[in-house]
Every structure is written in C-alpha cells, then in structure tokens.
mmCIF file of C-alpha atoms and ligand atoms in Angstrom:
data_model
loop_
_atom_site.group_PDB
_atom_site.id
_atom_site.type_symbol
_atom_site.label_atom_id
_atom_site.label_comp_id
_atom_site.label_asym_id
_atom_site.label_seq_id
_atom_site.Cartn_x
_atom_site.Cartn_y
_atom_site.Cartn_z
ATOM 1 C CA UNK A 1 188.842 -20.429 -34.918
ATOM 2 C CA UNK A 2 190.793 -20.385 -31.639
ATOM 3 C CA UNK A 3 193.594 -22.851 -31.002
ATOM 4 C CA UNK A 4 192.857 -25.219 -28.117
ATOM 5 C CA UNK A 5 195.159 -27.581 -26.210
ATOM 6 C CA UNK A 6 193.850 -30.770 -24.641
ATOM 7 C CA UNK A 7 196.161 -32.839 -22.448
ATOM 8 C CA UNK A 8 196.881 -36.448 -23.431
ATOM 9 C CA UNK A 9 198.472 -37.549 -20.126
ATOM 10 C CA UNK A 10 198.424 -36.057 -16.611
ATOM 11 C CA UNK A 11 201.915 -34.560 -17.037
ATOM 12 C CA UNK A 12 202.722 -33.870 -20.702
ATOM 13 C CA UNK A 13 201.667 -34.099 -24.376
ATOM 14 C CA UNK A 14 198.582 -32.374 -25.763
ATOM 15 C CA UNK A 15 196.456 -32.461 -28.883
ATOM 16 C CA UNK A 16 195.984 -29.107 -30.588
ATOM 17 C CA UNK A 17 192.825 -28.199 -32.494
ATOM 18 C CA UNK A 18 191.698 -25.169 -34.463
ATOM 19 C CA UNK A 19 194.708 -24.532 -36.669
ATOM 20 C CA UNK A 20 195.586 -25.288 -40.305
ATOM 21 C CA UNK A 21 199.367 -25.653 -40.542
ATOM 22 C CA UNK A 22 199.378 -25.546 -44.361
ATOM 23 C CA UNK A 23 198.601 -21.805 -44.188
ATOM 24 C CA UNK A 24 200.869 -19.007 -42.907
ATOM 25 C CA UNK A 25 200.197 -18.392 -39.208
ATOM 26 C CA UNK A 26 199.929 -15.139 -37.278
ATOM 27 C CA UNK A 27 202.654 -14.175 -34.797
ATOM 28 C CA UNK A 28 200.138 -14.850 -32.006
ATOM 29 C CA UNK A 29 199.520 -18.381 -33.292
ATOM 30 C CA UNK A 30 203.279 -19.055 -33.458
ATOM 31 C CA UNK A 31 203.687 -17.730 -29.913
ATOM 32 C CA UNK A 32 200.866 -20.004 -28.728
ATOM 33 C CA UNK A 33 202.570 -23.039 -30.279
ATOM 34 C CA UNK A 34 205.903 -22.188 -28.598
ATOM 35 C CA UNK A 35 204.098 -21.713 -25.266
ATOM 36 C CA UNK A 36 202.308 -25.025 -25.779
ATOM 37 C CA UNK A 37 205.641 -26.737 -26.493
ATOM 38 C CA UNK A 38 207.208 -25.220 -23.370
ATOM 39 C CA UNK A 39 204.367 -26.574 -21.261
ATOM 40 C CA UNK A 40 203.447 -29.895 -22.876
ATOM 41 C CA UNK A 41 206.728 -30.830 -24.691
ATOM 42 C CA UNK A 42 204.789 -32.907 -27.274
ATOM 43 C CA UNK A 43 201.989 -31.511 -29.462
ATOM 44 C CA UNK A 44 199.758 -33.574 -31.767
ATOM 45 C CA UNK A 45 197.918 -31.957 -34.687
ATOM 46 C CA UNK A 46 195.450 -34.178 -36.564
ATOM 47 C CA UNK A 47 194.342 -33.888 -40.201
ATOM 48 C CA UNK A 48 197.231 -31.733 -41.437
ATOM 49 C CA UNK A 49 197.541 -32.450 -45.143
ATOM 50 C CA UNK A 50 200.946 -30.934 -45.945
ATOM 51 C CA UNK A 51 203.270 -30.780 -48.913
ATOM 52 C CA UNK A 52 206.999 -30.878 -48.111
ATOM 53 C CA UNK A 53 207.140 -27.140 -48.920
ATOM 54 C CA UNK A 54 204.308 -26.379 -46.482
ATOM 55 C CA UNK A 55 205.893 -28.503 -43.763
ATOM 56 C CA UNK A 56 209.228 -26.717 -44.285
ATOM 57 C CA UNK A 57 207.608 -23.276 -44.264
ATOM 58 C CA UNK A 58 205.653 -23.947 -41.053
ATOM 59 C CA UNK A 59 208.771 -25.419 -39.409
ATOM 60 C CA UNK A 60 210.847 -22.367 -40.384
ATOM 61 C CA UNK A 61 208.262 -20.155 -38.705
ATOM 62 C CA UNK A 62 209.309 -21.847 -35.427
ATOM 63 C CA UNK A 63 213.060 -21.277 -35.957
ATOM 64 C CA UNK A 64 216.048 -22.033 -38.209
ATOM 65 C CA UNK A 65 216.121 -25.635 -39.456
ATOM 66 C CA UNK A 66 218.789 -28.293 -39.243
ATOM 67 C CA UNK A 67 220.051 -29.574 -42.567
ATOM 68 C CA UNK A 68 219.980 -33.377 -42.861
ATOM 69 C CA UNK A 69 223.207 -34.775 -44.297
ATOM 70 C CA UNK A 70 226.365 -36.750 -43.709
ATOM 71 C CA UNK A 71 226.524 -35.622 -40.065
ATOM 72 C CA UNK A 72 223.298 -37.463 -39.279
ATOM 73 C CA UNK A 73 222.855 -40.294 -41.757
ATOM 74 C CA UNK A 74 224.575 -42.760 -44.106
ATOM 75 C CA UNK A 75 222.409 -41.891 -47.140
ATOM 76 C CA UNK A 76 224.447 -40.874 -50.180
ATOM 77 C CA UNK A 77 223.238 -37.601 -51.771
ATOM 78 C CA UNK A 78 222.305 -39.416 -54.995
ATOM 79 C CA UNK A 79 220.151 -41.906 -53.072
ATOM 80 C CA UNK A 80 218.001 -39.288 -51.324
ATOM 81 C CA UNK A 81 214.248 -39.487 -51.886
ATOM 82 C CA UNK A 82 213.453 -36.072 -50.401
ATOM 83 C CA UNK A 83 214.997 -32.699 -51.252
ATOM 84 C CA UNK A 84 215.791 -29.796 -48.952
ATOM 85 C CA UNK A 85 215.767 -29.523 -45.150
ATOM 86 C CA UNK A 86 213.509 -32.544 -44.590
ATOM 87 C CA UNK A 87 214.661 -35.929 -43.296
ATOM 88 C CA UNK A 88 213.344 -39.170 -44.736
ATOM 89 C CA UNK A 89 212.085 -41.323 -41.847
ATOM 90 C CA UNK A 90 210.347 -43.782 -44.177
ATOM 91 C CA UNK A 91 211.099 -47.396 -45.058
ATOM 92 C CA UNK A 92 211.169 -46.774 -48.835
ATOM 93 C CA UNK A 93 213.931 -45.768 -51.250
ATOM 94 C CA UNK A 94 214.059 -43.064 -53.918
ATOM 95 C CA UNK A 95 212.166 -45.343 -56.317
ATOM 96 C CA UNK A 96 209.458 -45.861 -53.661
ATOM 97 C CA UNK A 97 210.490 -49.485 -53.086
ATOM 98 C CA UNK A 98 210.475 -50.965 -49.584
ATOM 99 C CA UNK A 99 213.917 -51.490 -48.045
ATOM 100 C CA UNK A 100 214.815 -55.161 -48.054
ATOM 101 C CA UNK A 101 215.551 -56.953 -44.807
ATOM 102 C CA UNK A 102 219.352 -56.631 -45.193
ATOM 103 C CA UNK A 103 219.320 -53.134 -46.688
ATOM 104 C CA UNK A 104 222.023 -51.054 -45.049
ATOM 105 C CA UNK A 105 219.748 -48.014 -44.769
ATOM 106 C CA UNK A 106 217.081 -50.146 -43.056
ATOM 107 C CA UNK A 107 219.581 -51.508 -40.552
ATOM 108 C CA UNK A 108 220.831 -47.996 -39.798
ATOM 109 C CA UNK A 109 217.254 -46.703 -39.408
ATOM 110 C CA UNK A 110 216.471 -49.469 -36.892
ATOM 111 C CA UNK A 111 218.405 -47.261 -34.470
ATOM 112 C CA UNK A 112 215.210 -45.168 -34.151
ATOM 113 C CA UNK A 113 213.753 -48.042 -32.126
ATOM 114 C CA UNK A 114 216.143 -47.158 -29.290
ATOM 115 C CA UNK A 115 215.117 -44.336 -26.928
ATOM 116 C CA UNK A 116 216.847 -41.174 -28.117
ATOM 117 C CA UNK A 117 216.770 -37.432 -28.493
ATOM 118 C CA UNK A 118 217.234 -36.183 -32.056
ATOM 119 C CA UNK A 119 220.651 -34.859 -33.047
ATOM 120 C CA UNK A 120 222.088 -35.223 -29.563
ATOM 121 C CA UNK A 121 225.156 -36.291 -31.583
ATOM 122 C CA UNK A 122 225.492 -32.740 -32.972
ATOM 123 C CA UNK A 123 227.371 -30.179 -30.903
ATOM 124 C CA UNK A 124 224.315 -27.917 -31.160
ATOM 125 C CA UNK A 125 221.528 -30.463 -30.821
ATOM 126 C CA UNK A 126 217.937 -30.183 -32.047
ATOM 127 C CA UNK A 127 215.240 -28.092 -30.408
ATOM 128 C CA UNK A 128 212.016 -29.378 -31.993
ATOM 129 C CA UNK A 129 211.316 -32.244 -34.376
ATOM 130 C CA UNK A 130 208.184 -32.106 -36.549
ATOM 131 C CA UNK A 131 207.124 -35.493 -37.905
ATOM 132 C CA UNK A 132 204.431 -35.746 -40.557
ATOM 133 C CA UNK A 133 202.680 -39.081 -41.049
ATOM 134 C CA UNK A 134 202.036 -39.224 -44.804
ATOM 135 C CA UNK A 135 201.413 -42.991 -44.989
ATOM 136 C CA UNK A 136 200.983 -44.932 -41.762
ATOM 137 C CA UNK A 137 200.903 -48.730 -41.455
ATOM 138 C CA UNK A 138 197.692 -50.467 -40.320
ATOM 139 C CA UNK A 139 199.321 -51.741 -37.119
ATOM 140 C CA UNK A 140 202.476 -51.123 -35.120
ATOM 141 C CA UNK A 141 204.824 -48.184 -35.626
ATOM 142 C CA UNK A 142 203.637 -46.153 -32.650
ATOM 143 C CA UNK A 143 205.996 -43.425 -31.522
ATOM 144 C CA UNK A 144 206.572 -43.352 -27.774
ATOM 145 C CA UNK A 145 207.628 -40.236 -25.902
ATOM 146 C CA UNK A 146 209.096 -40.010 -22.405
ATOM 147 C CA UNK A 147 208.964 -36.851 -20.279
ATOM 148 C CA UNK A 148 212.521 -36.133 -19.113
ATOM 149 C CA UNK A 149 211.322 -33.346 -16.766
ATOM 150 C CA UNK A 150 209.071 -35.695 -14.814
ATOM 151 C CA UNK A 151 211.885 -38.277 -14.844
ATOM 152 C CA UNK A 152 214.288 -35.707 -13.385
ATOM 153 C CA UNK A 153 211.765 -34.615 -10.746
ATOM 154 C CA UNK A 154 211.343 -38.234 -9.641
ATOM 155 C CA UNK A 155 215.067 -38.820 -8.971
ATOM 156 C CA UNK A 156 216.216 -39.198 -5.374
ATOM 157 C CA UNK A 157 218.453 -36.513 -3.860
ATOM 158 C CA UNK A 158 221.628 -38.650 -4.031
ATOM 159 C CA UNK A 159 221.222 -39.263 -7.750
ATOM 160 C CA UNK A 160 220.463 -35.599 -8.420
ATOM 161 C CA UNK A 161 223.654 -34.628 -6.576
ATOM 162 C CA UNK A 162 225.643 -37.268 -8.472
ATOM 163 C CA UNK A 163 224.542 -36.168 -11.934
ATOM 164 C CA UNK A 164 224.869 -32.445 -11.290
ATOM 165 C CA UNK A 165 227.505 -31.086 -13.691
ATOM 166 C CA UNK A 166 228.152 -34.356 -15.544
ATOM 167 C CA UNK A 167 228.952 -34.238 -19.255
ATOM 168 C CA UNK A 168 228.358 -37.142 -21.677
ATOM 169 C CA UNK A 169 229.754 -37.982 -25.082
ATOM 170 C CA UNK A 170 227.162 -38.660 -27.777
ATOM 171 C CA UNK A 171 227.674 -40.253 -31.182
ATOM 172 C CA UNK A 172 225.791 -42.294 -33.766
ATOM 173 C CA UNK A 173 228.677 -44.755 -33.385
ATOM 174 C CA UNK A 174 227.467 -45.500 -29.840
ATOM 175 C CA UNK A 175 223.760 -45.898 -30.698
ATOM 176 C CA UNK A 176 224.470 -48.073 -33.748
ATOM 177 C CA UNK A 177 227.058 -49.971 -31.737
ATOM 178 C CA UNK A 178 224.289 -51.101 -29.369
ATOM 179 C CA UNK A 179 222.672 -52.891 -32.319
ATOM 180 C CA UNK A 180 225.925 -54.382 -33.593
ATOM 181 C CA UNK A 181 226.023 -52.052 -36.601
ATOM 182 C CA UNK A 182 229.099 -50.007 -35.657
ATOM 183 C CA UNK A 183 231.500 -52.363 -37.487
ATOM 184 C CA UNK A 184 229.523 -51.743 -40.676
ATOM 185 C CA UNK A 185 230.277 -48.022 -40.645
ATOM 186 C CA UNK A 186 232.944 -46.840 -43.073
ATOM 187 C CA UNK A 187 235.950 -44.790 -41.959
ATOM 188 C CA UNK A 188 234.348 -41.720 -43.529
ATOM 189 C CA UNK A 189 231.078 -42.309 -41.645
ATOM 190 C CA UNK A 190 232.995 -42.728 -38.396
ATOM 191 C CA UNK A 191 234.717 -39.396 -39.011
ATOM 192 C CA UNK A 192 231.329 -37.764 -39.699
ATOM 193 C CA UNK A 193 229.960 -39.230 -36.469
ATOM 194 C CA UNK A 194 232.783 -38.094 -34.159
ATOM 195 C CA UNK A 195 231.483 -37.825 -30.545
ATOM 196 C CA UNK A 196 230.311 -34.500 -29.109
ATOM 197 C CA UNK A 197 229.803 -33.428 -25.487
ATOM 198 C CA UNK A 198 226.405 -32.779 -23.890
ATOM 199 C CA UNK A 199 225.259 -31.875 -20.416
ATOM 200 C CA UNK A 200 223.434 -34.715 -18.628
ATOM 201 C CA UNK A 201 221.044 -32.287 -16.941
ATOM 202 C CA UNK A 202 219.471 -29.437 -18.863
ATOM 203 C CA UNK A 203 217.503 -26.453 -17.665
ATOM 204 C CA UNK A 204 214.724 -25.106 -19.870
ATOM 205 C CA UNK A 205 215.449 -21.523 -20.882
ATOM 206 C CA UNK A 206 211.816 -20.363 -20.488
ATOM 207 C CA UNK A 207 210.244 -22.509 -17.765
ATOM 208 C CA UNK A 208 213.439 -23.104 -15.761
ATOM 209 C CA UNK A 209 212.517 -26.782 -15.368
ATOM 210 C CA UNK A 210 215.369 -29.250 -15.200
ATOM 211 C CA UNK A 211 215.357 -32.419 -17.280
ATOM 212 C CA UNK A 212 217.522 -35.455 -17.897
ATOM 213 C CA UNK A 213 219.293 -35.237 -21.239
ATOM 214 C CA UNK A 214 219.541 -38.895 -22.211
ATOM 215 C CA UNK A 215 219.778 -40.620 -25.569
ATOM 216 C CA UNK A 216 220.884 -43.917 -27.085
ATOM 217 C CA UNK A 217 223.671 -41.827 -28.633
ATOM 218 C CA UNK A 218 225.213 -41.230 -25.191
ATOM 219 C CA UNK A 219 228.065 -43.720 -24.736
ATOM 220 C CA UNK A 220 230.415 -42.144 -22.249
ATOM 221 C CA UNK A 221 230.439 -39.866 -19.203
ATOM 222 C CA UNK A 222 233.503 -37.634 -19.262
ATOM 223 C CA UNK A 223 236.007 -38.803 -16.637
ATOM 224 C CA UNK A 224 234.263 -42.119 -15.897
ATOM 225 C CA UNK A 225 235.363 -45.677 -16.723
ATOM 226 C CA UNK A 226 233.332 -46.703 -19.787
ATOM 227 C CA UNK A 227 231.524 -49.782 -18.383
ATOM 228 C CA UNK A 228 230.468 -47.812 -15.304
ATOM 229 C CA UNK A 229 229.221 -44.930 -17.469
ATOM 230 C CA UNK A 230 227.284 -47.283 -19.748
ATOM 231 C CA UNK A 231 225.590 -49.000 -16.816
ATOM 232 C CA UNK A 232 224.775 -45.704 -15.145
ATOM 233 C CA UNK A 233 223.223 -44.311 -18.354
ATOM 234 C CA UNK A 234 221.332 -47.554 -18.885
ATOM 235 C CA UNK A 235 219.877 -47.334 -15.375
ATOM 236 C CA UNK A 236 218.880 -43.703 -15.901
ATOM 237 C CA UNK A 237 217.148 -44.569 -19.199
ATOM 238 C CA UNK A 238 215.327 -47.441 -17.505
ATOM 239 C CA UNK A 239 214.134 -45.046 -14.814
ATOM 240 C CA UNK A 240 213.174 -42.293 -17.263
ATOM 241 C CA UNK A 241 211.113 -44.529 -19.540
ATOM 242 C CA UNK A 242 208.873 -46.141 -16.949
ATOM 243 C CA UNK A 243 205.262 -46.257 -18.035
ATOM 244 C CA UNK A 244 204.139 -43.295 -15.973
ATOM 245 C CA UNK A 245 206.510 -40.997 -17.882
ATOM 246 C CA UNK A 246 205.481 -42.258 -21.346
ATOM 247 C CA UNK A 247 202.893 -41.265 -23.950
ATOM 248 C CA UNK A 248 202.454 -43.694 -26.864
ATOM 249 C CA UNK A 249 201.237 -42.080 -30.081
ATOM 250 C CA UNK A 250 199.176 -44.211 -32.425
ATOM 251 C CA UNK A 251 199.464 -42.514 -35.811
ATOM 252 C CA UNK A 252 196.595 -41.471 -38.036
ATOM 253 C CA UNK A 253 197.389 -40.462 -41.578
ATOM 254 C CA UNK A 254 198.206 -36.714 -41.768
ATOM 255 C CA UNK A 255 199.058 -36.336 -38.100
ATOM 256 C CA UNK A 256 201.827 -33.839 -37.463
ATOM 257 C CA UNK A 257 203.565 -34.366 -34.125
ATOM 258 C CA UNK A 258 206.052 -31.885 -32.688
ATOM 259 C CA UNK A 259 208.330 -32.828 -29.814
ATOM 260 C CA UNK A 260 210.859 -30.912 -27.778
ATOM 261 C CA UNK A 261 214.129 -32.854 -27.906
ATOM 262 C CA UNK A 262 215.456 -30.876 -24.945
ATOM 263 C CA UNK A 263 212.729 -32.203 -22.647
ATOM 264 C CA UNK A 264 211.761 -35.617 -24.051
ATOM 265 C CA UNK A 265 213.117 -38.829 -25.528
ATOM 266 C CA UNK A 266 211.294 -40.897 -28.134
ATOM 267 C CA UNK A 267 211.445 -44.181 -30.018
ATOM 268 C CA UNK A 268 209.445 -45.887 -32.747
ATOM 269 C CA UNK A 269 207.997 -49.334 -32.093
ATOM 270 C CA UNK A 270 208.204 -52.264 -34.488
ATOM 271 C CA UNK A 271 205.871 -52.717 -37.466
ATOM 272 C CA UNK A 272 205.939 -54.943 -40.541
ATOM 273 C CA UNK A 273 208.495 -52.698 -42.175
ATOM 274 C CA UNK A 274 209.575 -55.026 -44.981
ATOM 275 C CA UNK A 275 205.995 -55.415 -46.247
ATOM 276 C CA UNK A 276 204.061 -52.247 -45.269
ATOM 277 C CA UNK A 277 204.897 -48.657 -46.190
ATOM 278 C CA UNK A 278 205.391 -46.089 -43.445
ATOM 279 C CA UNK A 279 206.176 -42.728 -45.012
ATOM 280 C CA UNK A 280 207.164 -40.231 -42.326
ATOM 281 C CA UNK A 281 208.954 -36.949 -43.021
ATOM 282 C CA UNK A 282 210.763 -34.897 -40.429
ATOM 283 C CA UNK A 283 211.786 -31.281 -40.260
ATOM 284 C CA UNK A 284 213.992 -30.255 -37.359
ATOM 285 C CA UNK A 285 214.301 -26.879 -35.651
ATOM 286 C CA UNK A 286 217.903 -26.326 -34.539
ATOM 287 C CA UNK A 287 218.848 -25.686 -30.936
ATOM 288 C CA UNK A 288 220.438 -22.440 -29.882
ATOM 289 C CA UNK A 289 223.805 -23.560 -28.559
ATOM 290 C CA UNK A 290 226.029 -26.169 -27.024
ATOM 291 C CA UNK A 291 224.752 -27.799 -23.839
ATOM 292 C CA UNK A 292 228.140 -28.718 -22.380
ATOM 293 C CA UNK A 293 229.024 -25.014 -22.423
ATOM 294 C CA UNK A 294 226.066 -24.414 -20.128
ATOM 295 C CA UNK A 295 227.541 -26.813 -17.578
ATOM 296 C CA UNK A 296 230.880 -25.013 -17.669
ATOM 297 C CA UNK A 297 229.166 -21.619 -17.340
HETATM 298 C C1 OGA B 1 212.521 -39.354 -35.805
HETATM 299 C C2 OGA B 1 212.169 -40.639 -35.190
HETATM 300 C C3 OGA B 1 210.285 -42.035 -34.919
HETATM 301 C C4 OGA B 1 209.199 -42.569 -35.775
HETATM 302 O O1 OGA B 1 211.865 -38.968 -36.778
HETATM 303 O O2 OGA B 1 213.425 -38.687 -35.302
HETATM 304 O O3 OGA B 1 212.838 -41.096 -34.300
HETATM 305 O O4 OGA B 1 208.132 -42.837 -35.236
HETATM 306 N N1 OGA B 1 211.052 -41.149 -35.652
HETATM 307 O O5 OGA B 1 209.418 -42.730 -36.980
HETATM 308 MN MN1 MN B 2 214.251 -39.525 -33.642
#
C-alpha cells in the first residue's frame, strides 16, 4: 500500500495513510517520511498501535535519539514509569496513579502548556519529536502547532533585519520561571538546567527555508537588557502563534504525531488532568549540531 500525504492546513501539517509503523520500514518509506517532514513539518498517523519498543525502533530509523534525564526533567530515576529513550508525557506516576493537584511533577509538566520547541534548552536541540497517544482524555488536551516558517515569512523587513544574527539563551529555568515554579527548583536542578545559546533564526538544511526559533525556554537575547529581550521575544511569540499559523490536533487513541522542532512550536491545551488519564509517550530524534554556531559561521 502506498503512503499518501493529505494536507491539514493550507501551509503545513499533513495526515499520512498507508503505513504501519509497528513494522520495520523500507529505506524508501523512511525517505518519504523525512521528505514529508521537510515539507509539512507536522505529520499525523492514525491507528498506530505501538509498544514502547516499536515506537523506539521506528524513531531510531529516523535518526539517533535523545536520552531523557536530568538535563530535561526533575523526575528521579527511581520514580520513572517508562524505561529507555522514551519520555513520559503523561499525568500518572509509576504506580499508574494520577498526579495530585500539588504534585511537583505535575506543576513542572504544566510548562508544556506554554508554546515551546522541545529541548531548545539543550546545546544540540531536538530535531523531531514523536508523540504516541496511548490513552487520550474525552475532552481537552489538544496539541497545537505553530508554523515558524510561515511566521518568519510574514515578518516585515525591519524586523527581519533586526533579528538577523541574534542569539538567545534558553533554559528550563526561564520557562518554569514564567509559571512561578523557578523558586521550587533545587540547586542541583538549576545546575542541570544551565542556559544554552540558540540562534533566533534558523535555516532548514534541506529546503533552505528560514524560520523563527522561539520557545518558552528563551529568556534572554545575548547583549540585550533583559526586560527588552523578554518583551521582544513575547511579541515575536504573539506574532508567530496567530491563528493562521496554527494547527490544533484533537487526539484519537493510537495517533502518532511527529513534529519538526526546528520549524514549529507546540503546546498542549488544558484538560481535566487531576481526574482523567492522558498517557502520552514521546521519543525524540536528536538534532545534528549547535544552532548558535551556525550564526557565527
Ligand atoms: C511534548 C509536549 C504536548 C502534549 O511531548 O513535548 O509538549 O500534547 N507534549 O502532551
Ligand atoms: Mn514539548
């Protein structure tokens, strides 16, 4: 059966049919998925019943994976529900109990409700994220995606000139700080979350398209006064997440959604997370280098 791509919005995101991701794929199929990602930046696959092992194997066929750990979360190793290179994006603990309202892990995870790009707080940030919807709540919990290429294209010439060559500092301390959670981080967590530098404008290595590299983790523009940088980034995020740049994904059980963190931002919307289970599992394909280096080059 041939793989087909059907657009979900006029500018980005597509639903892919005709492929079973639980089975090993041919090199041609892998190439088609990469090409689809380059073009659409978000791909939706319905009815993909996957074990963690199958999700990991398919993800590895797209590139080396990021390892979740102390650089990206506050979960202690002994409290992890999932094993291996797969991140727990659920609202349940290792005993499958819902996080309580004041649970520290819940409060940290609320950061996913801010627009962000995954692992922009790592010096080599993520390429693709693959999110599998194992249990989805009856209402709420959509994931929204914003097309940072279209947002870049829509900037006026003055703004494009102003942002050319700018470098930002990204850290989980900044994103959690926006929610008032930064004071709750331990000294060790703060050390793990030390800021890294990222280019504010990226150029796609295959298509050559430029995009805004924004994220809730961005808290400083190198060389700028902090309040001015924060306001400027806030204005850019407001611009980049206007409705015409956004696709909102309503989850069905066993959807697998892949997004390109280099070309999009995303956020999860609210749901009744202290009373309804949402079990999402994420594998993450690593990027291929530092973005701030590309500015210098
Ligand atoms: C993520 C994330 C959003 C969601 O997995 O990186 O931000 O819908 N998830 O759970
Ligand atoms: Mn995310």
